mmCIF file of N, CA and C in Angstrom:
data_model
loop_
_atom_site.group_PDB
_atom_site.id
_atom_site.type_symbol
_atom_site.label_atom_id
_atom_site.label_comp_id
_atom_site.label_asym_id
_atom_site.label_seq_id
_atom_site.Cartn_x
_atom_site.Cartn_y
_atom_site.Cartn_z
ATOM 1 N N GLU A 1 -1.246 11.688 12.358
ATOM 2 C CA GLU A 1 -0.377 11.953 12.800
ATOM 3 C C GLU A 1 1.713 11.855 11.555
ATOM 4 N N GLY A 2 0.730 10.696 10.398
ATOM 5 C CA GLY A 2 2.026 10.935 10.063
ATOM 6 C C GLY A 2 0.888 10.377 7.911
ATOM 7 N N ALA A 3 1.931 9.680 7.712
ATOM 8 C CA ALA A 3 0.850 8.565 6.389
ATOM 9 C C ALA A 3 1.780 7.757 5.894
ATOM 10 N N VAL A 4 1.814 5.671 5.444
ATOM 11 C CA VAL A 4 2.919 5.834 3.839
ATOM 12 C C VAL A 4 1.764 5.918 3.493
ATOM 13 N N MET A 5 2.169 5.705 2.213
ATOM 14 C CA MET A 5 2.552 5.085 0.771
ATOM 15 C C MET A 5 3.445 4.283 0.081
ATOM 16 N N VAL A 6 2.732 3.351 -0.237
ATOM 17 C CA VAL A 6 2.749 1.385 -0.955
ATOM 18 C C VAL A 6 3.127 2.631 -2.191
ATOM 19 N N THR A 7 4.615 2.196 -2.509
ATOM 20 C CA THR A 7 4.498 2.604 -3.551
ATOM 21 C C THR A 7 4.355 1.172 -5.082
ATOM 22 N N ALA A 8 4.204 1.480 -6.653
ATOM 23 C CA ALA A 8 4.450 0.740 -7.480
ATOM 24 C C ALA A 8 4.840 0.702 -8.618
ATOM 25 N N SER A 9 5.900 0.299 -9.491
ATOM 26 C CA SER A 9 5.531 0.576 -10.192
ATOM 27 C C SER A 9 5.643 -0.225 -11.792
ATOM 28 N N HIS A 10 5.170 0.370 -12.729
ATOM 29 C CA HIS A 10 5.362 -0.950 -13.549
ATOM 30 C C HIS A 10 6.468 -1.458 -14.291
ATOM 31 N N ASN A 11 7.972 -0.634 -14.123
ATOM 32 C CA ASN A 11 9.432 -0.822 -13.840
ATOM 33 C C ASN A 11 9.541 -2.080 -13.309
ATOM 34 N N PRO A 12 10.694 -2.089 -13.273
ATOM 35 C CA PRO A 12 11.748 -3.068 -12.667
ATOM 36 C C PRO A 12 11.428 -2.723 -10.504
ATOM 37 N N PRO A 13 11.400 -3.701 -10.076
ATOM 38 C CA PRO A 13 11.026 -3.972 -8.480
ATOM 39 C C PRO A 13 11.554 -2.916 -7.995
ATOM 40 N N HIS A 14 12.984 -2.700 -8.134
ATOM 41 C CA HIS A 14 13.132 -1.712 -7.538
ATOM 42 C C HIS A 14 12.999 0.114 -7.598
ATOM 43 N N PHE A 15 11.987 0.191 -8.948
ATOM 44 C CA PHE A 15 11.487 1.142 -8.520
ATOM 45 C C PHE A 15 10.440 1.343 -7.606
ATOM 46 N N ASN A 16 10.424 0.119 -6.917
ATOM 47 C CA ASN A 16 8.073 0.441 -5.658
ATOM 48 C C ASN A 16 9.544 1.423 -4.564
ATOM 49 N N GLY A 17 8.709 1.374 -3.720
ATOM 50 C CA GLY A 17 8.427 1.322 -2.608
ATOM 51 C C GLY A 17 7.543 2.983 -1.759
ATOM 52 N N PHE A 18 7.880 3.373 -0.594
ATOM 53 C CA PHE A 18 7.663 4.557 -0.066
ATOM 54 C C PHE A 18 7.247 5.837 0.052
ATOM 55 N N LYS A 19 5.633 6.360 0.216
ATOM 56 C CA LYS A 19 6.067 8.287 -0.282
ATOM 57 C C LYS A 19 5.819 8.404 2.224
ATOM 58 N N LEU A 20 6.278 8.562 2.174
ATOM 59 C CA LEU A 20 6.351 9.197 3.768
ATOM 60 C C LEU A 20 5.291 10.731 4.063
ATOM 61 N N MET A 21 4.941 10.612 5.052
ATOM 62 C CA MET A 21 4.357 12.185 5.581
ATOM 63 C C MET A 21 4.770 11.702 7.183
ATOM 64 N N LEU A 22 4.801 13.176 7.355
ATOM 65 C CA LEU A 22 5.080 13.319 8.920
ATOM 66 C C LEU A 22 3.788 14.481 9.120
ATOM 67 N N GLY A 23 2.987 14.360 9.877
ATOM 68 C CA GLY A 23 2.300 15.104 9.964
ATOM 69 C C GLY A 23 1.332 15.517 8.658
ATOM 70 N N THR A 24 1.341 16.922 8.124
ATOM 71 C CA THR A 24 0.904 16.943 7.214
ATOM 72 C C THR A 24 2.279 17.459 5.693
ATOM 73 N N GLN A 25 3.104 17.157 5.853
ATOM 74 C CA GLN A 25 3.926 17.550 5.415
ATOM 75 C C GLN A 25 5.391 16.147 4.982
ATOM 76 N N PRO A 26 5.863 15.892 3.967
ATOM 77 C CA PRO A 26 6.460 15.252 2.936
ATOM 78 C C PRO A 26 7.872 14.401 3.622
ATOM 79 N N LEU A 27 8.173 13.864 3.995
ATOM 80 C CA LEU A 27 9.014 13.109 4.660
ATOM 81 C C LEU A 27 10.385 12.735 4.069
ATOM 82 N N CYS A 28 10.905 13.864 3.540
ATOM 83 C CA CYS A 28 11.861 14.015 2.964
ATOM 84 C C CYS A 28 13.561 14.543 3.202
ATOM 85 N N GLY A 29 14.687 15.004 1.795
ATOM 86 C CA GLY A 29 15.598 15.545 2.333
ATOM 87 C C GLY A 29 16.409 14.752 3.557
ATOM 88 N N GLU A 30 16.909 15.765 4.050
ATOM 89 C CA GLU A 30 17.874 15.127 5.638
ATOM 90 C C GLU A 30 17.018 14.434 6.492
ATOM 91 N N LYS A 31 15.422 14.511 6.350
ATOM 92 C CA LYS A 31 14.430 14.313 7.424
ATOM 93 C C LYS A 31 14.923 13.062 7.269
ATOM 94 N N LEU A 32 14.308 12.790 6.263
ATOM 95 C CA LEU A 32 14.140 10.722 5.271
ATOM 96 C C LEU A 32 15.833 10.405 6.250
ATOM 97 N N GLU A 33 17.239 11.283 5.279
ATOM 98 C CA GLU A 33 19.055 10.706 5.893
ATOM 99 C C GLU A 33 18.539 10.704 6.950
ATOM 100 N N LYS A 34 17.543 11.047 8.435
ATOM 101 C CA LYS A 34 18.022 10.803 9.908
ATOM 102 C C LYS A 34 16.976 9.559 9.929
ATOM 103 N N LEU A 35 15.898 8.935 9.078
ATOM 104 C CA LEU A 35 15.513 8.416 9.344
ATOM 105 C C LEU A 35 16.306 7.390 8.930
ATOM 106 N N TYR A 36 16.253 7.015 7.787
ATOM 107 C CA TYR A 36 16.867 5.846 7.473
ATOM 108 C C TYR A 36 18.432 5.696 8.567
ATOM 109 N N ASP A 37 19.274 5.896 9.050
ATOM 110 C CA ASP A 37 19.895 6.131 9.733
ATOM 111 C C ASP A 37 19.534 5.786 10.925
ATOM 112 N N SER A 38 18.525 6.651 11.658
ATOM 113 C CA SER A 38 18.497 6.068 12.934
ATOM 114 C C SER A 38 17.779 3.984 13.141
ATOM 115 N N MET A 39 16.741 4.346 12.117
ATOM 116 C CA MET A 39 16.482 2.250 11.525
ATOM 117 C C MET A 39 18.124 1.531 11.095
ATOM 118 N N ILE A 40 18.770 1.712 10.165
ATOM 119 C CA ILE A 40 19.740 1.179 10.231
ATOM 120 C C ILE A 40 20.852 0.878 11.490
ATOM 121 N N ASN A 41 21.008 2.029 12.583
ATOM 122 C CA ASN A 41 21.729 2.159 13.441
ATOM 123 C C ASN A 41 20.649 1.555 14.854
ATOM 124 N N GLU A 42 19.384 1.213 14.814
ATOM 125 C CA GLU A 42 19.026 0.596 15.215
ATOM 126 C C GLU A 42 18.313 2.145 16.537
ATOM 127 N N LYS A 43 17.971 2.979 16.942
ATOM 128 C CA LYS A 43 18.685 4.714 17.440
ATOM 129 C C LYS A 43 17.450 5.078 17.606
ATOM 130 N N PHE A 44 16.242 4.127 17.564
ATOM 131 C CA PHE A 44 14.935 3.758 17.699
ATOM 132 C C PHE A 44 14.027 3.658 19.356
ATOM 133 N N SER A 45 12.609 3.634 19.329
ATOM 134 C CA SER A 45 12.391 3.304 20.257
ATOM 135 C C SER A 45 10.646 3.302 20.568
ATOM 136 N N LEU A 46 10.232 2.166 21.056
ATOM 137 C CA LEU A 46 8.381 2.729 20.136
ATOM 138 C C LEU A 46 7.992 3.257 21.670
ATOM 139 N N GLU A 47 7.113 4.499 21.176
ATOM 140 C CA GLU A 47 6.856 4.974 22.568
ATOM 141 C C GLU A 47 5.001 5.043 22.876
ATOM 142 N N LYS A 48 4.466 4.265 21.468
ATOM 143 C CA LYS A 48 3.373 4.932 21.586
ATOM 144 C C LYS A 48 2.407 3.738 20.214
ATOM 145 N N GLY A 49 1.197 3.089 20.329
ATOM 146 C CA GLY A 49 1.464 2.389 18.837
ATOM 147 C C GLY A 49 0.921 0.803 18.853
ATOM 148 N N SER A 50 0.688 0.631 17.804
ATOM 149 C CA SER A 50 0.446 -1.167 17.438
ATOM 150 C C SER A 50 0.617 -1.179 16.772
ATOM 151 N N ILE A 51 0.540 -2.822 16.477
ATOM 152 C CA ILE A 51 0.857 -3.717 15.130
ATOM 153 C C ILE A 51 -0.768 -3.844 14.909
ATOM 154 N N LYS A 52 -1.072 -4.402 14.001
ATOM 155 C CA LYS A 52 -2.627 -4.887 13.674
ATOM 156 C C LYS A 52 -2.059 -5.716 12.086
ATOM 157 N N THR A 53 -2.653 -6.394 11.558
ATOM 158 C CA THR A 53 -1.999 -7.354 10.477
ATOM 159 C C THR A 53 -3.528 -8.156 10.446
ATOM 160 N N ILE A 54 -4.032 -7.243 8.530
ATOM 161 C CA ILE A 54 -5.556 -7.438 8.579
ATOM 162 C C ILE A 54 -4.649 -8.022 7.321
ATOM 163 N N ASP A 55 -6.046 -9.160 6.685
ATOM 164 C CA ASP A 55 -6.527 -10.030 5.474
ATOM 165 C C ASP A 55 -7.129 -9.281 5.213
ATOM 166 N N TYR A 56 -7.256 -8.546 3.759
ATOM 167 C CA TYR A 56 -8.891 -8.161 3.208
ATOM 168 C C TYR A 56 -8.783 -8.356 1.727
ATOM 169 N N THR A 57 -7.755 -9.430 1.607
ATOM 170 C CA THR A 57 -7.930 -10.545 0.116
ATOM 171 C C THR A 57 -10.051 -11.122 0.761
ATOM 172 N N VAL A 58 -11.022 -11.720 1.474
ATOM 173 C CA VAL A 58 -12.428 -12.062 1.664
ATOM 174 C C VAL A 58 -13.328 -10.546 0.868
ATOM 175 N N SER A 59 -12.364 -10.012 2.006
ATOM 176 C CA SER A 59 -13.605 -8.604 1.337
ATOM 177 C C SER A 59 -13.391 -7.760 -0.216
ATOM 178 N N TYR A 60 -12.017 -7.623 -0.588
ATOM 179 C CA TYR A 60 -11.577 -7.478 -2.229
ATOM 180 C C TYR A 60 -12.498 -7.733 -2.577
ATOM 181 N N LEU A 61 -11.642 -9.339 -2.560
ATOM 182 C CA LEU A 61 -13.201 -10.352 -3.352
ATOM 183 C C LEU A 61 -14.180 -9.814 -3.477
ATOM 184 N N GLN A 62 -15.028 -10.093 -2.337
ATOM 185 C CA GLN A 62 -17.095 -9.230 -2.107
ATOM 186 C C GLN A 62 -16.808 -8.544 -3.053
ATOM 187 N N PHE A 63 -15.273 -7.396 -2.587
ATOM 188 C CA PHE A 63 -15.915 -6.037 -3.820
ATOM 189 C C PHE A 63 -15.768 -6.440 -4.378
ATOM 190 N N LEU A 64 -14.342 -6.725 -5.383
ATOM 191 C CA LEU A 64 -14.718 -6.848 -6.931
ATOM 192 C C LEU A 64 -16.467 -7.161 -7.883
ATOM 193 N N HIS A 65 -16.629 -8.547 -6.997
ATOM 194 C CA HIS A 65 -17.550 -9.151 -7.579
ATOM 195 C C HIS A 65 -18.769 -7.954 -7.375
ATOM 196 N N LYS A 66 -18.980 -7.188 -5.986
ATOM 197 C CA LYS A 66 -20.460 -6.978 -5.881
ATOM 198 C C LYS A 66 -20.111 -6.242 -7.684
ATOM 199 N N ASP A 67 -19.029 -5.011 -7.287
ATOM 200 C CA ASP A 67 -18.802 -4.409 -8.426
ATOM 201 C C ASP A 67 -18.710 -4.283 -10.232
ATOM 202 N N PHE A 68 -18.310 -6.040 -10.314
ATOM 203 C CA PHE A 68 -18.972 -5.927 -11.796
ATOM 204 C C PHE A 68 -20.429 -6.904 -11.591
ATOM 205 N N LYS A 69 -20.706 -6.917 -10.743
ATOM 206 C CA LYS A 69 -22.807 -6.749 -11.314
ATOM 207 C C LYS A 69 -22.590 -6.178 -10.895
ATOM 208 N N GLU A 70 -22.310 -4.656 -9.809
ATOM 209 C CA GLU A 70 -23.422 -3.895 -10.479
ATOM 210 C C GLU A 70 -23.321 -3.260 -11.508
ATOM 211 N N ASN A 71 -21.743 -3.019 -12.830
ATOM 212 C CA ASN A 71 -22.025 -1.864 -13.377
ATOM 213 C C ASN A 71 -22.575 -3.248 -14.655
ATOM 214 N N TYR A 72 -22.432 -5.145 -14.596
ATOM 215 C CA TYR A 72 -22.315 -5.046 -16.155
ATOM 216 C C TYR A 72 -23.428 -6.447 -16.349
ATOM 217 N N GLY A 73 -24.306 -6.123 -14.613
ATOM 218 C CA GLY A 73 -25.515 -7.419 -14.221
ATOM 219 C C GLY A 73 -24.972 -8.781 -14.225
ATOM 220 N N GLU A 74 -25.722 -9.670 -14.307
ATOM 221 C CA GLU A 74 -25.339 -10.881 -14.815
ATOM 222 C C GLU A 74 -24.776 -11.268 -15.845
ATOM 223 N N SER A 75 -24.045 -12.221 -16.306
ATOM 224 C CA SER A 75 -24.235 -12.323 -17.225
ATOM 225 C C SER A 75 -22.374 -13.822 -17.635
ATOM 226 N N SER A 76 -22.972 -14.383 -18.559
ATOM 227 C CA SER A 76 -22.176 -14.972 -18.858
ATOM 228 C C SER A 76 -19.588 -15.157 -19.121
ATOM 229 N N LEU A 77 -19.410 -13.904 -19.603
ATOM 230 C CA LEU A 77 -18.622 -13.064 -18.870
ATOM 231 C C LEU A 77 -17.991 -13.905 -18.516
ATOM 232 N N LYS A 78 -16.653 -15.394 -18.566
ATOM 233 C CA LYS A 78 -15.201 -14.519 -17.947
ATOM 234 C C LYS A 78 -15.227 -13.796 -17.532
ATOM 235 N N VAL A 79 -15.043 -13.374 -16.390
ATOM 236 C CA VAL A 79 -13.509 -11.850 -16.173
ATOM 237 C C VAL A 79 -12.123 -12.505 -15.186
ATOM 238 N N VAL A 80 -11.683 -12.111 -15.283
ATOM 239 C CA VAL A 80 -10.270 -11.905 -14.516
ATOM 240 C C VAL A 80 -9.567 -10.865 -14.435
ATOM 241 N N TRP A 81 -8.767 -10.893 -12.521
ATOM 242 C CA TRP A 81 -8.884 -9.366 -12.388
ATOM 243 C C TRP A 81 -7.300 -9.566 -12.084
ATOM 244 N N ASP A 82 -6.769 -8.684 -12.776
ATOM 245 C CA ASP A 82 -5.309 -8.899 -12.948
ATOM 246 C C ASP A 82 -4.409 -7.590 -12.050
ATOM 247 N N PRO A 83 -3.939 -8.285 -10.736
ATOM 248 C CA PRO A 83 -3.962 -7.245 -9.785
ATOM 249 C C PRO A 83 -2.343 -6.664 -10.119
ATOM 250 N N GLY A 84 -1.873 -6.986 -10.818
ATOM 251 C CA GLY A 84 -0.942 -6.189 -11.578
ATOM 252 C C GLY A 84 0.525 -6.021 -10.765
ATOM 253 N N ASN A 85 1.301 -7.330 -10.577
ATOM 254 C CA ASN A 85 2.259 -6.798 -9.289
ATOM 255 C C ASN A 85 2.191 -6.682 -8.328
ATOM 256 N N GLY A 86 1.188 -6.785 -7.449
ATOM 257 C CA GLY A 86 0.599 -6.616 -6.477
ATOM 258 C C GLY A 86 0.395 -5.192 -6.034
ATOM 259 N N VAL A 87 0.125 -4.187 -7.230
ATOM 260 C CA VAL A 87 0.231 -3.035 -6.543
ATOM 261 C C VAL A 87 -1.688 -2.444 -6.498
ATOM 262 N N THR A 88 -2.135 -3.439 -6.731
ATOM 263 C CA THR A 88 -3.359 -3.485 -5.402
ATOM 264 C C THR A 88 -3.548 -2.984 -3.989
#
């Protein structure tokens, strides 16, 4: 019913943010301002849903290792992945 995309920039941190969707439409303009006001004034309630925290560190590192081996084979090359300001 909605989506949030965390955005990141190579610019200073204040350019990072979120892109929001409500259904199939972007949440912007007056609707976004209304949501902001509701959050600031704590005028909202949770009706459905849940919160789940998942740590993808191990599976992501396994993916990177597997991807490297599939594309470059066994190698004595030393490789460093830089997630670039947490973009990954």
